[in-house]
Tab-separated table of C-alpha atoms in Angstrom:
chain	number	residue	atom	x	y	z
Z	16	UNK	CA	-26.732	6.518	-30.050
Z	17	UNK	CA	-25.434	4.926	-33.247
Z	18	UNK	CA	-22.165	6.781	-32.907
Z	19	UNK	CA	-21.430	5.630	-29.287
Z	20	UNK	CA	-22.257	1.884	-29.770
Z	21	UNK	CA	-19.618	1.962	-32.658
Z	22	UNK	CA	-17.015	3.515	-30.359
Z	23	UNK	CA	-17.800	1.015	-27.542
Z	24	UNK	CA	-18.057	-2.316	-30.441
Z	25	UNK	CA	-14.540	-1.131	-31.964
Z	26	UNK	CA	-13.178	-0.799	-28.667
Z	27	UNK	CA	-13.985	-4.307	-27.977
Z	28	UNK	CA	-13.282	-5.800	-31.269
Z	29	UNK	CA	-9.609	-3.832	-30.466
Z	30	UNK	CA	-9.337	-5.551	-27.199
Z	31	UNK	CA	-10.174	-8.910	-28.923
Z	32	UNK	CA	-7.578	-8.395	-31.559
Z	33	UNK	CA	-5.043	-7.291	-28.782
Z	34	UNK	CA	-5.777	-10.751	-26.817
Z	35	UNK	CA	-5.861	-13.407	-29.880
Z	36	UNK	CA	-2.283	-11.559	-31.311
Z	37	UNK	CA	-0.478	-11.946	-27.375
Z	38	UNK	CA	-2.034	-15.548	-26.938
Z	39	UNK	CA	0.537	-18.583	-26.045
Z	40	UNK	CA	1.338	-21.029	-28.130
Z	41	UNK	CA	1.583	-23.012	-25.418
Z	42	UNK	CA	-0.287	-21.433	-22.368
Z	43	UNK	CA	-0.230	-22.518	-19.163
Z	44	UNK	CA	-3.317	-21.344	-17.469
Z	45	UNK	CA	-6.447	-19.686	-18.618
Z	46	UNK	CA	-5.478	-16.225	-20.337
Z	47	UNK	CA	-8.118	-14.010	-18.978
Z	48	UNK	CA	-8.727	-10.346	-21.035
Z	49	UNK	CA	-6.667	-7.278	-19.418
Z	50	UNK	CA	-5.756	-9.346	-16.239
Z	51	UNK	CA	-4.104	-12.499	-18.200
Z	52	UNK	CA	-3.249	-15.064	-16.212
Z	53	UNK	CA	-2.757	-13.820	-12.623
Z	54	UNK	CA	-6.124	-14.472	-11.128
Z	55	UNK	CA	-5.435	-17.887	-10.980
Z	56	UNK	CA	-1.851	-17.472	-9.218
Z	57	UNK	CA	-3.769	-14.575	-6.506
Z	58	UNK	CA	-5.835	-17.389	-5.461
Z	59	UNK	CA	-3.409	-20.504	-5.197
Z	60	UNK	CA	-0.332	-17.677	-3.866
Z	61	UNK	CA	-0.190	-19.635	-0.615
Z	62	UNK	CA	0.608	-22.723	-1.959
Z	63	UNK	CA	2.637	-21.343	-4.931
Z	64	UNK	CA	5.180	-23.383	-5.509
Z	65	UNK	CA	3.036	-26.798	-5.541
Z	66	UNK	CA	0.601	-24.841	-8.292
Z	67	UNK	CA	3.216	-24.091	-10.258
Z	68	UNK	CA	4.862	-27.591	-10.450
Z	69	UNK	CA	1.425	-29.405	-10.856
Z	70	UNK	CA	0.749	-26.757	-13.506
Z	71	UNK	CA	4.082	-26.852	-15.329
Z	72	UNK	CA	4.181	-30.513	-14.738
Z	73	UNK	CA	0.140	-31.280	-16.592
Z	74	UNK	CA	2.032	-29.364	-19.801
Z	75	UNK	CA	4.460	-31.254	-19.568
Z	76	UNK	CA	7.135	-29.864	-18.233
Z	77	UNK	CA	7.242	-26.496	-19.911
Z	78	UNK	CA	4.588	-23.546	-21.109
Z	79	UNK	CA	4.035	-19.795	-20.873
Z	80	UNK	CA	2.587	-17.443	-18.800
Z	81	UNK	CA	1.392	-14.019	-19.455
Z	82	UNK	CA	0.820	-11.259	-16.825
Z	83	UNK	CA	-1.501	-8.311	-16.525
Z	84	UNK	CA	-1.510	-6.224	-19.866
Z	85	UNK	CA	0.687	-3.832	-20.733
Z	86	UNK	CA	2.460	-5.377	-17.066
Z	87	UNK	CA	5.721	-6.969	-18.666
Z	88	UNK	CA	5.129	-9.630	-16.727
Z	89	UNK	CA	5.301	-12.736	-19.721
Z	90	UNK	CA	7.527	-15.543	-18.443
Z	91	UNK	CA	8.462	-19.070	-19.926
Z	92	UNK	CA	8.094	-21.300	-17.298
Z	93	UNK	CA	10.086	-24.684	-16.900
Z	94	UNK	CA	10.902	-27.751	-14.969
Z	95	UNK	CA	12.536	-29.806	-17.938
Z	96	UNK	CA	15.682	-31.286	-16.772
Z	97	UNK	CA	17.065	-30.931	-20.475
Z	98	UNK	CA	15.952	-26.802	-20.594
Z	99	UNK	CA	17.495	-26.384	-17.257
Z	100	UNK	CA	20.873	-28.054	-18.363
Z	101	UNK	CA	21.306	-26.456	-21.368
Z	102	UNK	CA	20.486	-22.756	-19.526
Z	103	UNK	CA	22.665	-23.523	-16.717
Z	104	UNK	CA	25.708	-25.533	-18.092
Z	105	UNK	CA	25.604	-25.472	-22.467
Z	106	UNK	CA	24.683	-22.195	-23.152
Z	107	UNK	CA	25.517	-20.201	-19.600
Z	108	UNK	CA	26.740	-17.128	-21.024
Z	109	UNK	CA	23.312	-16.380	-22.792
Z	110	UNK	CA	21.097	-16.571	-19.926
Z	111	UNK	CA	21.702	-13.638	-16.986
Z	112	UNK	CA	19.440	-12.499	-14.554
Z	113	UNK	CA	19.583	-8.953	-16.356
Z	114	UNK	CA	18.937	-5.356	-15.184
Z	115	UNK	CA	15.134	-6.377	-14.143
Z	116	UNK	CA	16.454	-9.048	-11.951
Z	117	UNK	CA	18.427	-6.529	-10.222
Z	118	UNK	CA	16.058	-4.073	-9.390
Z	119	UNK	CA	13.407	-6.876	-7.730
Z	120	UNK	CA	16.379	-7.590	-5.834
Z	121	UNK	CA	17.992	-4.360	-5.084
Z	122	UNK	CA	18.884	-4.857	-1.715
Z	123	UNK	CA	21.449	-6.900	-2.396
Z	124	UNK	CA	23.632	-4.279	-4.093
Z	125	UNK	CA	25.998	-5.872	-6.263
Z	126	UNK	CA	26.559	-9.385	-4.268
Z	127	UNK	CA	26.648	-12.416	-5.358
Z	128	UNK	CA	22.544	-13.372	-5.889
Z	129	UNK	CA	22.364	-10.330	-8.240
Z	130	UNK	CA	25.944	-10.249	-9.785
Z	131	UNK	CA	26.828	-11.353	-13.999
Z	132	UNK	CA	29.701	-11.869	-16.258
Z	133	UNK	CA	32.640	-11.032	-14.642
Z	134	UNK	CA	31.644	-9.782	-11.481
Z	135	UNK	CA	29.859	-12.728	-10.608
Z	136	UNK	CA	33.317	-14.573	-11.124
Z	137	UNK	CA	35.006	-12.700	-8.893
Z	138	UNK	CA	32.984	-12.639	-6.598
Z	139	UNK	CA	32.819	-16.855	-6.789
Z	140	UNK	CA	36.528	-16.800	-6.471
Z	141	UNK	CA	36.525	-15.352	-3.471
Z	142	UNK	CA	33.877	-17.449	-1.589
Z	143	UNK	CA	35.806	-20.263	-2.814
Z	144	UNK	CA	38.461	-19.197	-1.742
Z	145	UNK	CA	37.232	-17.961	1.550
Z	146	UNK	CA	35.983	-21.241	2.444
Z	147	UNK	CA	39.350	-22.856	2.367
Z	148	UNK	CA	40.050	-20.872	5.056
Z	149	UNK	CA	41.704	-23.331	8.200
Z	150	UNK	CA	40.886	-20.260	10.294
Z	151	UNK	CA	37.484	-19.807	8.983
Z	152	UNK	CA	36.553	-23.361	9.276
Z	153	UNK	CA	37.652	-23.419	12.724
Z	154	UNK	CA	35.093	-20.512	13.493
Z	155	UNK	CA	32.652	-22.063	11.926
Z	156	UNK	CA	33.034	-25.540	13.985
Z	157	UNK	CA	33.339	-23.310	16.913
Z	158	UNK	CA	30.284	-21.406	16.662
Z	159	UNK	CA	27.652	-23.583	15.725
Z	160	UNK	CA	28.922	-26.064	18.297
Z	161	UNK	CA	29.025	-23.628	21.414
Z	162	UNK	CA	25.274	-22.029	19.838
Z	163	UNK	CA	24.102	-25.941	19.653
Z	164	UNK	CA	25.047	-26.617	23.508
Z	165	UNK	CA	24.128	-22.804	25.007
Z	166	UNK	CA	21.406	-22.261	23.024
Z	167	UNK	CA	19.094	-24.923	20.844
Z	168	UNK	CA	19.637	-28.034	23.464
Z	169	UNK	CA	18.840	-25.720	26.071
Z	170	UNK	CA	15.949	-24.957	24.672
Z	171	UNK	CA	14.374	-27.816	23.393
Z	172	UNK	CA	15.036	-29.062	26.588
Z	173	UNK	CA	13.188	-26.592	28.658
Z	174	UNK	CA	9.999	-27.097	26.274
Z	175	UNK	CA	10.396	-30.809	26.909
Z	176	UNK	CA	10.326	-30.246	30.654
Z	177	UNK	CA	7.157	-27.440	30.596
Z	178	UNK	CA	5.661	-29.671	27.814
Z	179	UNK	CA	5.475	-26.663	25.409
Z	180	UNK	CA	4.754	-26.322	21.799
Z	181	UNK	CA	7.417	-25.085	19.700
Z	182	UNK	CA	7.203	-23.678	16.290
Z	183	UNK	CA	9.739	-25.755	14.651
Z	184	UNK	CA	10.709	-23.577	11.366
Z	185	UNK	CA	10.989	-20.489	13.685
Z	186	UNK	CA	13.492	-22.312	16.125
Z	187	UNK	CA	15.564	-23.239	13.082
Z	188	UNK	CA	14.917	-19.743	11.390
Z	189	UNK	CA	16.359	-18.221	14.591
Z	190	UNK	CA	18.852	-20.754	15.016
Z	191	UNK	CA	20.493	-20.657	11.488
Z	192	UNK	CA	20.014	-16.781	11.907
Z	193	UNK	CA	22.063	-16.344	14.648
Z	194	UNK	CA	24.543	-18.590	13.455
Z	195	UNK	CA	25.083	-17.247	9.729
Z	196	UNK	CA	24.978	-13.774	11.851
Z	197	UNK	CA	28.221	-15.194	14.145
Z	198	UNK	CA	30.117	-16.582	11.414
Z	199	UNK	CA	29.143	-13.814	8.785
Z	200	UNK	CA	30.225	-10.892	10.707
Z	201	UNK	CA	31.220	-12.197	13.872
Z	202	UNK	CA	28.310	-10.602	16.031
Z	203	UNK	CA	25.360	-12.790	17.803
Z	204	UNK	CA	21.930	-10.996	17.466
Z	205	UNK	CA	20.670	-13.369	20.075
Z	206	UNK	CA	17.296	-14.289	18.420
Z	207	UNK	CA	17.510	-17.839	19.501
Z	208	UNK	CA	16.205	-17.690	23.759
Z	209	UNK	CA	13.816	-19.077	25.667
Z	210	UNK	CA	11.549	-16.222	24.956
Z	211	UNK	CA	11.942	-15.616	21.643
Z	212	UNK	CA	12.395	-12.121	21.607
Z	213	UNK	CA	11.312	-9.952	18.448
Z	214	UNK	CA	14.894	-9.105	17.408
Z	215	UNK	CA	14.850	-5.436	15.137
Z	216	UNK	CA	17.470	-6.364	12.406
Z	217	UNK	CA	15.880	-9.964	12.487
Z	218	UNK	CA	13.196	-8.628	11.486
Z	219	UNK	CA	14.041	-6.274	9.316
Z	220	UNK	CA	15.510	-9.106	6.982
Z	221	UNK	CA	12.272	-10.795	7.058
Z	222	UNK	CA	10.684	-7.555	6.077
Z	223	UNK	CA	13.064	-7.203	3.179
Z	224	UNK	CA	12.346	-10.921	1.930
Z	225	UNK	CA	8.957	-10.635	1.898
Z	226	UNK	CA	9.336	-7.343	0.135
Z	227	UNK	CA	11.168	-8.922	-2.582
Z	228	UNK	CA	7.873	-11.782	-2.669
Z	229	UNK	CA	5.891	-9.298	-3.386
Z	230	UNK	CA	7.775	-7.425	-6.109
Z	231	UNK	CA	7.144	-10.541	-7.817
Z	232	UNK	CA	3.492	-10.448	-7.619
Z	233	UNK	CA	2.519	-7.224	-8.817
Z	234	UNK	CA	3.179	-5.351	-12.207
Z	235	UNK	CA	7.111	-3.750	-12.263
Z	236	UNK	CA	4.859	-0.034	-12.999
Z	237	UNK	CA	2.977	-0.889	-9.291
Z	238	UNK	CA	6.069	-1.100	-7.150
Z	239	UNK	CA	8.032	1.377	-8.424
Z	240	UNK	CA	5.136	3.786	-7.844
Z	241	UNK	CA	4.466	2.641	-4.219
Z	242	UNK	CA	8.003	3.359	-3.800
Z	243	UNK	CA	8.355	6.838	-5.110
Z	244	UNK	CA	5.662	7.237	-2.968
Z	245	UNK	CA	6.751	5.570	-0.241
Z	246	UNK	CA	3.607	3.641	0.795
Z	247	UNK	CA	2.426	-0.405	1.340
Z	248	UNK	CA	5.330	-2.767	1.205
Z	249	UNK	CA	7.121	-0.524	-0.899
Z	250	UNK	CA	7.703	1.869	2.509
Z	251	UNK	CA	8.402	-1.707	4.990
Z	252	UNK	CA	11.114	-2.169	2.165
Z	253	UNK	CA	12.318	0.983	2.317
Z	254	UNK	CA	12.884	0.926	6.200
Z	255	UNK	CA	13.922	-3.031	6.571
Z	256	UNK	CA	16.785	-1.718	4.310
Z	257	UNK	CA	17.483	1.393	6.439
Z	258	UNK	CA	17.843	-0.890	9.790
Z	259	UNK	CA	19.644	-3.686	7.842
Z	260	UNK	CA	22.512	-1.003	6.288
Z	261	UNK	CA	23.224	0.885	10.020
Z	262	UNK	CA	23.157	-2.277	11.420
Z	263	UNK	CA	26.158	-3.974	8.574
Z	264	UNK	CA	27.832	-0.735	8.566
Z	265	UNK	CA	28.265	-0.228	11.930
Z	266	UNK	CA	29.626	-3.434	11.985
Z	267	UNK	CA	32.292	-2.795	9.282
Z	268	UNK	CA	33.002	0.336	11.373
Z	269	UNK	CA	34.125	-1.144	14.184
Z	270	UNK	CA	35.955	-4.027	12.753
Z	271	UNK	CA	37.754	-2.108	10.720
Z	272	UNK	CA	38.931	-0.328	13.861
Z	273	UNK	CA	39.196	-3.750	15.557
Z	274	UNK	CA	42.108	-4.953	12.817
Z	275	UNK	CA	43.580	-1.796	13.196
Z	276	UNK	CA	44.722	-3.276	16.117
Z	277	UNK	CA	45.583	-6.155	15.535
Z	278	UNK	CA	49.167	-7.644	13.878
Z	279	UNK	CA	49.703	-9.529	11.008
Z	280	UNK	CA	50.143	-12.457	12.793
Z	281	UNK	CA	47.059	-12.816	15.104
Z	282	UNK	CA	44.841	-11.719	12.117
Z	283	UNK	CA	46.556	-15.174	10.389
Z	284	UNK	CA	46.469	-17.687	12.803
Z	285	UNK	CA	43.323	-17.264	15.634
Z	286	UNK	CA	39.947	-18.427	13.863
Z	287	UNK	CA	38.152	-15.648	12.371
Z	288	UNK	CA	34.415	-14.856	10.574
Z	289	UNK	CA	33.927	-14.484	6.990
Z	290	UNK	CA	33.981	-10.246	6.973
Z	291	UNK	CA	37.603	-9.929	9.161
Z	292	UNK	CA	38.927	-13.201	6.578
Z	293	UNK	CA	37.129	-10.863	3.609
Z	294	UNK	CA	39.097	-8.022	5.083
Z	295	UNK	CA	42.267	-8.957	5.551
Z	296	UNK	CA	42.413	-11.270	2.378
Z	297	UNK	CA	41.729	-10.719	-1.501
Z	298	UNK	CA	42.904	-7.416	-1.305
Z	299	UNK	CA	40.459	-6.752	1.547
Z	300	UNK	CA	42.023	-3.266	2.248
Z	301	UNK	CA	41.064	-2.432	-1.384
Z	302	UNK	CA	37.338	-3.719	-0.941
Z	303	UNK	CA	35.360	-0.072	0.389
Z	304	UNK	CA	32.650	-0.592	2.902
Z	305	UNK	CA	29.859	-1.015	-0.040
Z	306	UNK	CA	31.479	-3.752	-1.560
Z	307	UNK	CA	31.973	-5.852	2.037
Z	308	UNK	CA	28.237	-4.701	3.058
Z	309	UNK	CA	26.584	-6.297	-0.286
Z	310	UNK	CA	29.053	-9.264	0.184
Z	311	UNK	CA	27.761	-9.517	4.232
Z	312	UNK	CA	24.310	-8.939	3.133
Z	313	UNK	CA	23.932	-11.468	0.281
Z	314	UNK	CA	25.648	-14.336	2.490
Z	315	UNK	CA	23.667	-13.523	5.721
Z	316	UNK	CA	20.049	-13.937	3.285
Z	317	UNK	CA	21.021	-16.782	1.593
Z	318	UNK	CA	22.437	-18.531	4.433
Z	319	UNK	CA	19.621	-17.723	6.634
Z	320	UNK	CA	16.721	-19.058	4.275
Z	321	UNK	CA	18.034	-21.562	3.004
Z	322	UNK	CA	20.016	-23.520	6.121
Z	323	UNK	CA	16.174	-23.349	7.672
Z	324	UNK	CA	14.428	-24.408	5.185
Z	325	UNK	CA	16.613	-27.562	4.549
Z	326	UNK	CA	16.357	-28.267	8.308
Z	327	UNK	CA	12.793	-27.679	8.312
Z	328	UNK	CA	11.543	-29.519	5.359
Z	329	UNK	CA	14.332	-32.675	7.147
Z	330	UNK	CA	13.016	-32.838	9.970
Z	331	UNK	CA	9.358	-32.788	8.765
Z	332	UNK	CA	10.560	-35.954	6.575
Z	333	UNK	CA	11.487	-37.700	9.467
Z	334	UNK	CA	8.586	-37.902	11.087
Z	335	UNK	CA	6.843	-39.304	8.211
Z	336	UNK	CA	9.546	-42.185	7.256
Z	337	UNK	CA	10.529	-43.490	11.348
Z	338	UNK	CA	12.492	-46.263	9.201
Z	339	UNK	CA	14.731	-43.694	8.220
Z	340	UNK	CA	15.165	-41.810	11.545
Z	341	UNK	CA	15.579	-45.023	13.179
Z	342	UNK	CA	18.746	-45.920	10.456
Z	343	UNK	CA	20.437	-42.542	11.110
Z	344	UNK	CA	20.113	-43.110	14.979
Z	345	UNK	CA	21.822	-46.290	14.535
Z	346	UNK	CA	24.797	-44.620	12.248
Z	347	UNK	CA	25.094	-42.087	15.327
Z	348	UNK	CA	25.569	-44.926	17.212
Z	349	UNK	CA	27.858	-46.845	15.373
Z	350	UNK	CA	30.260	-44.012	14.452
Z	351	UNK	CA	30.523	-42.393	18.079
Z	352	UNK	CA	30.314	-45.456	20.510
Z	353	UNK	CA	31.647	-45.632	23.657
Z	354	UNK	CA	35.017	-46.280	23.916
Z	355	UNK	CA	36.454	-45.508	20.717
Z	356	UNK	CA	39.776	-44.116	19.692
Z	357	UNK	CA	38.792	-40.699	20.497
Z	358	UNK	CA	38.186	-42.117	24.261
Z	359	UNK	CA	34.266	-40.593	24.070
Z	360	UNK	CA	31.360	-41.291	23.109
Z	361	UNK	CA	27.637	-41.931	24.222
Z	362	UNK	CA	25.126	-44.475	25.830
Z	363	UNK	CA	22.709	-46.285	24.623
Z	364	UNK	CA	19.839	-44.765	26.231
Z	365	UNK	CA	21.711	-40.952	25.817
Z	366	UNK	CA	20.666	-38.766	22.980
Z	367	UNK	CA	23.230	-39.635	20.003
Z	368	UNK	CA	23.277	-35.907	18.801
Z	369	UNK	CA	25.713	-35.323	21.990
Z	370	UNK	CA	29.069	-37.414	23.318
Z	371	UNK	CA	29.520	-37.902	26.953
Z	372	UNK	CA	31.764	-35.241	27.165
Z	373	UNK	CA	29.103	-32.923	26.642
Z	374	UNK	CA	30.405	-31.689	23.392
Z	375	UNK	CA	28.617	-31.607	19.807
Z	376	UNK	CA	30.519	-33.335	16.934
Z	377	UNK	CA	32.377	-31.130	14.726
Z	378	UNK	CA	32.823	-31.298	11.033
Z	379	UNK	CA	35.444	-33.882	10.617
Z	380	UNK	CA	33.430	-36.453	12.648
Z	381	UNK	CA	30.482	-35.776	11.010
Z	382	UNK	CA	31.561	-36.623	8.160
Z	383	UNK	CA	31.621	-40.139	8.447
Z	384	UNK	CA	27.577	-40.073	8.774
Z	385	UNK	CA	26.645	-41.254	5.124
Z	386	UNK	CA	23.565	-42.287	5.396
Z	387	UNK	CA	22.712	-39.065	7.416
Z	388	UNK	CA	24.384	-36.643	4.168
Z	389	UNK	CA	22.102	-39.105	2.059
Z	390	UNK	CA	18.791	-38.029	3.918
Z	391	UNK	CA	20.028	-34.081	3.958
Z	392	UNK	CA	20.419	-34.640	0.279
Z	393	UNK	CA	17.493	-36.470	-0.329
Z	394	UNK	CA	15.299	-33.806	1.529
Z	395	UNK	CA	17.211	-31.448	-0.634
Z	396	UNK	CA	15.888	-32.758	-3.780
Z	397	UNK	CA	12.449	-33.445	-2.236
Z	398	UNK	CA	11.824	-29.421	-0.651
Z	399	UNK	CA	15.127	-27.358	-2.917
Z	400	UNK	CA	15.165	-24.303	-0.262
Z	401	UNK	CA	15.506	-22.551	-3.394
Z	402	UNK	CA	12.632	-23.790	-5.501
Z	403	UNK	CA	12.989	-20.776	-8.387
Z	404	UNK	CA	15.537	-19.390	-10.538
Z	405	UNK	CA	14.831	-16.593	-12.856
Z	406	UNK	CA	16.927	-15.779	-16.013
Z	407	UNK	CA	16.472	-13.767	-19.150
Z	408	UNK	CA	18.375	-14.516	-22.359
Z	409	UNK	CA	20.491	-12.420	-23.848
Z	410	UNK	CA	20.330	-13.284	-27.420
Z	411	UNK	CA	16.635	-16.011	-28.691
Z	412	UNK	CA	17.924	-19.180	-28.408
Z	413	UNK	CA	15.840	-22.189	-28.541
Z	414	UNK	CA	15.310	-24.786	-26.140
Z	415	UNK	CA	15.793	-28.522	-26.110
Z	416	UNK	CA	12.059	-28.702	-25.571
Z	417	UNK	CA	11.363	-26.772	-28.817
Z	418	UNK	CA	10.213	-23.429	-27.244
Z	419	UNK	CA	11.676	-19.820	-27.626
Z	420	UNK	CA	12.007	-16.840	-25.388
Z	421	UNK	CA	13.802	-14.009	-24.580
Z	422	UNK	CA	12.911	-14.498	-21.023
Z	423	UNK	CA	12.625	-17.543	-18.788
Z	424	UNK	CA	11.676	-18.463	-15.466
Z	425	UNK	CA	12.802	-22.265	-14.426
Z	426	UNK	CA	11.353	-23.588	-11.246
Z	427	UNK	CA	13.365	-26.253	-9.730
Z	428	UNK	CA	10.741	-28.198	-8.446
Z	429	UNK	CA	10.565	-31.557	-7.048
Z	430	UNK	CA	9.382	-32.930	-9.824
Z	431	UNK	CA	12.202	-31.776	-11.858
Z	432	UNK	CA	14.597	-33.883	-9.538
Z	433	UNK	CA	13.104	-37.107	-10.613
């Protein structure tokens, strides 16, 4: 009996030896033995964002956290503007999302979200470059204008009329889907309708985003063994990414075969998407089908998310502060009166977001709303669409607030924008 209580006290004094040596120096939440500090997170994962910031923010503005043991999941947390500058602009080339980073995220191939060094630079070149496009910017004013008037008005006006409830974020979800869709790859899934119909490669991407979530939330060990199994989220991953890739390819397909067609000189001058811009500039003839699907794929995710979100989170604003809606009604007004030099423009009593003509205001003219690009911005700072940024250092470095890491995790919060 001796024997086995001094196998069961060693064990424990081992355990309590193991926690004291991986205890934070400066912990953020309660570091429980074997689970560390997860339970806390499990419970407050629907409102995860606002837990982290009032978390972060109570230490101020930076501390650790420590997974599971034996998880690899031990983070530095931040929202100090000073940390965040010096990561992102002093000392850039240290900090990388890093081979970890890139398996969470492995859908996105080698694109853009997941890309370092000097891939990531070329990459940034050509988006840059792509967006200078005259033909590409004409597509865009094009199709968001025609989906606006055929599609949103349409149907805001219809629930008006049958005095129906509408789910705001998924209008704008579907709206900003089919539009980064069009302008993407030049292809309307047609999510956005009056019945909103369950759209397969819609949601596949949703599938695949959520996937990605939940990679976060479990040990690295967990999902890779649900996957080689094939089971849980692991296996909704695993197909999301199946429909997503015959669905892109298939695409690429047939506009390859579509340029085949096509001269030099209608491929220059009528207004094109990103992929047949991608494809016929840059080299696009050396780019092979993987390279323009992880391109297509990164721009269509982060376009998607994070065009809703902003919308979302805006108009959500406005209806708290009806000073400020009220002040960007009155720009609308101002800037496309009747009469003006354009020989259009809209009533008093007619809704501003339209002209007389019947047409939505395009880029150029929209420009001139200041006050309106103030509130976008200011919602911006208030709800960033992308509230975290994860990067691991390649070499310890210390940080303006004192703390060292090999690892960070900096969540740009709303608090960090003040």
């Amino acid at each position: 009996m001796l024997f086995y209580a001094t196998i069961i006290a060693s064990f424990l004094c081992s355990l309590y030896l193991f926690h004291r040596r991986r205890s934070s120096k400066h912990p953020l939440l309660r570091d429980y033995p074997i689970l560390g500090m997860l339970p806390p997170v499990l419970f407050n994962l629907w409102r995860v964002h606002d837990f982290f910031t009032e978390v972060v923010t109570k230490h101020g503005g930076t501390g650790e956290f420590k997974g599971p043991w034996f998880a690899d999941m031990n983070y530095l947390v931040t929202c100090d503007s000073l940390n965040v500058q010096h990561m992102l602009c002093k000392n850039f080339d240290n900090y990388v999302k890093g081979h970890d980073f890139r398996d969470i995220f492995e859908p996105f191939g080698d694109g853009f979200v997941t890309a370092d060094y000097e891939t990531w630079k070329y990459i940034r070149t050509i988006l840059h470059s792509l967006m200078k496009q005259p033909r590409l910017k004409a597509f865009f004013d094009q199709t968001v204008q025609k989906k606006i008037l055929t599609s949103l008005l349409p149907i805001l006006d219809h629930a008006e009329q049958h005095g129906r409830v509408v789910d705001l974020q998924d209008l704008l979800l579907r709206f900003t889907f089919d539009n980064i869709f069009l302008t993407t790859v030049g292809h309307d899934p047609k999510c956005l309708s009056i019945d909103f119909p369950v759209v397969a490669v819609e949601k596949a991407f949703r599938v695949s985003e959520k996937s990605i979530f939940y990679r976060h939330t479990v040990p690295y060990t967990v999902w890779k063994f649900q996957k080689w199994l094939q089971i849980g989220q692991e296996k909704k991953m695993t197909e999301a990414c199946r429909t997503i890739d015959k669905f892109i390819y298939s695409l690429i397909e047939s506009k390859r075969e579509e340029l085949s067609k096509c001269t030099e000189e209608e491929m220059n001058e009528a207004p094109s998407d990103m992929l047949t811009v991608l494809m016929t500039e840059h080299g696009g003839s050396e780019h092979d089908d993987k390279f323009v699907r992880d391109f297509a794929f990164n721009f269509l995710v982060a376009g998607r998310g994070s065009m809703a979100s902003t919308l979302t989170w805006f108009f959500w604003l406005l209806i708290k502060h009806p000073i400020v809606e009220a002040k960007i009604l009155q720009e609308i007004r101002d800037n496309f009166k009747k009469n003006d030099d354009r020989g259009h423009g809209f009533d008093e009593e007619q809704d501003p977001s339209q002209s007389v003509s019947g047409e939505v205001s395009g880029m150029e003219e929209v420009k001139k709303l200041v006050y309106l690009h103030a509130a976008l911005c200011e919602s911006l700072r208030l709800f960033p669409p992308l509230p975290i940024q994860r990067k691991q250092a390649v070499k310890a470095d210390t940080l303006p607030s004192g703390h060292i890491d090999q690892e960070l995790v900096w969540e740009r919060s709303r608090l960090f924008f003040k």
